[in-house]
């Protein structure tokens, strides 16, 4: 149980860092431009990474047998 209490906040913090990076890179890319095409790949990549981190972390914890808690 103690390990799950540590892993869930770490997953949330990593996800927040990914989206923070997306916002910083988007603002850097958009400075002085009006082109959405330049940031579309950054945001799409961060959305995929977010899905993998949160989805994979939660799925991995749900597959863990109760005896290992």
Short mmCIF file of C-alpha atoms in Angstrom, two decimals:
data_model
loop_
_atom_site.label_atom_id
_atom_site.label_comp_id
_atom_site.label_asym_id
_atom_site.label_seq_id
_atom_site.Cartn_x
_atom_site.Cartn_y
_atom_site.Cartn_z
CA UNK A 1 0.00 0.00 0.00
CA UNK A 2 2.84 2.38 0.81
CA UNK A 3 4.29 2.00 -2.69
CA UNK A 4 0.99 2.95 -4.35
CA UNK A 5 0.81 6.01 -2.15
CA UNK A 6 4.12 7.12 -3.68
CA UNK A 7 3.57 6.07 -7.29
CA UNK A 8 0.27 7.86 -7.90
CA UNK A 9 1.60 11.34 -6.96
CA UNK A 10 4.73 10.72 -9.03
CA UNK A 11 2.56 9.86 -12.05
CA UNK A 12 0.56 13.04 -11.57
CA UNK A 13 3.69 15.19 -11.21
CA UNK A 14 5.33 13.69 -14.32
CA UNK A 15 2.13 14.31 -16.27
CA UNK A 16 2.06 17.93 -15.08
CA UNK A 17 5.71 18.37 -16.13
CA UNK A 18 4.92 17.05 -19.61
CA UNK A 19 2.10 19.57 -20.02
CA UNK A 20 4.26 22.35 -18.58
CA UNK A 21 6.86 21.54 -21.21
CA UNK A 22 4.14 21.64 -23.87
CA UNK A 23 3.06 25.11 -22.76
CA UNK A 24 6.60 26.46 -22.65
CA UNK A 25 7.49 25.06 -26.06
CA UNK A 26 4.23 26.33 -27.56
CA UNK A 27 4.80 29.84 -26.27
CA UNK A 28 8.39 29.76 -27.53
CA UNK A 29 7.29 28.56 -30.97
CA UNK A 30 4.44 31.09 -31.20
CA UNK A 31 6.50 34.12 -30.23
CA UNK A 32 6.14 36.44 -33.19
CA UNK A 33 4.21 34.01 -35.41
CA UNK A 34 0.60 33.09 -36.07
CA UNK A 35 1.21 29.58 -37.42
CA UNK A 36 -0.63 26.79 -35.60
CA UNK A 37 1.06 24.17 -37.80
CA UNK A 38 4.31 24.69 -35.91
CA UNK A 39 2.85 23.81 -32.51
CA UNK A 40 0.47 21.10 -33.63
CA UNK A 41 3.17 18.41 -33.43
CA UNK A 42 4.42 19.59 -30.03
CA UNK A 43 0.96 19.44 -28.51
CA UNK A 44 0.15 16.11 -30.17
CA UNK A 45 3.38 14.56 -28.91
CA UNK A 46 2.80 15.80 -25.38
CA UNK A 47 -0.77 14.50 -25.41
CA UNK A 48 0.52 11.07 -26.46
CA UNK A 49 3.24 11.13 -23.79
CA UNK A 50 0.66 12.16 -21.19
CA UNK A 51 -1.60 9.29 -22.18
CA UNK A 52 1.29 6.82 -21.96
CA UNK A 53 2.50 8.07 -18.57
CA UNK A 54 -0.85 8.29 -16.83
CA UNK A 55 -2.54 5.39 -18.61
CA UNK A 56 0.48 3.13 -18.36
CA UNK A 57 1.13 4.00 -14.74
CA UNK A 58 -2.42 3.40 -13.62
CA UNK A 59 -2.74 0.23 -15.73
CA UNK A 60 0.54 -1.07 -14.33
CA UNK A 61 -0.64 -0.51 -10.79
CA UNK A 62 -3.96 -2.22 -11.43
CA UNK A 63 -2.20 -5.34 -12.74
CA UNK A 64 -0.09 -5.64 -9.63
CA UNK A 65 -1.23 -8.59 -7.51
CA UNK A 66 -2.69 -7.79 -4.11
CA UNK A 67 -0.06 -10.02 -2.44
CA UNK A 68 2.74 -7.65 -3.56
CA UNK A 69 1.18 -4.67 -1.81
#
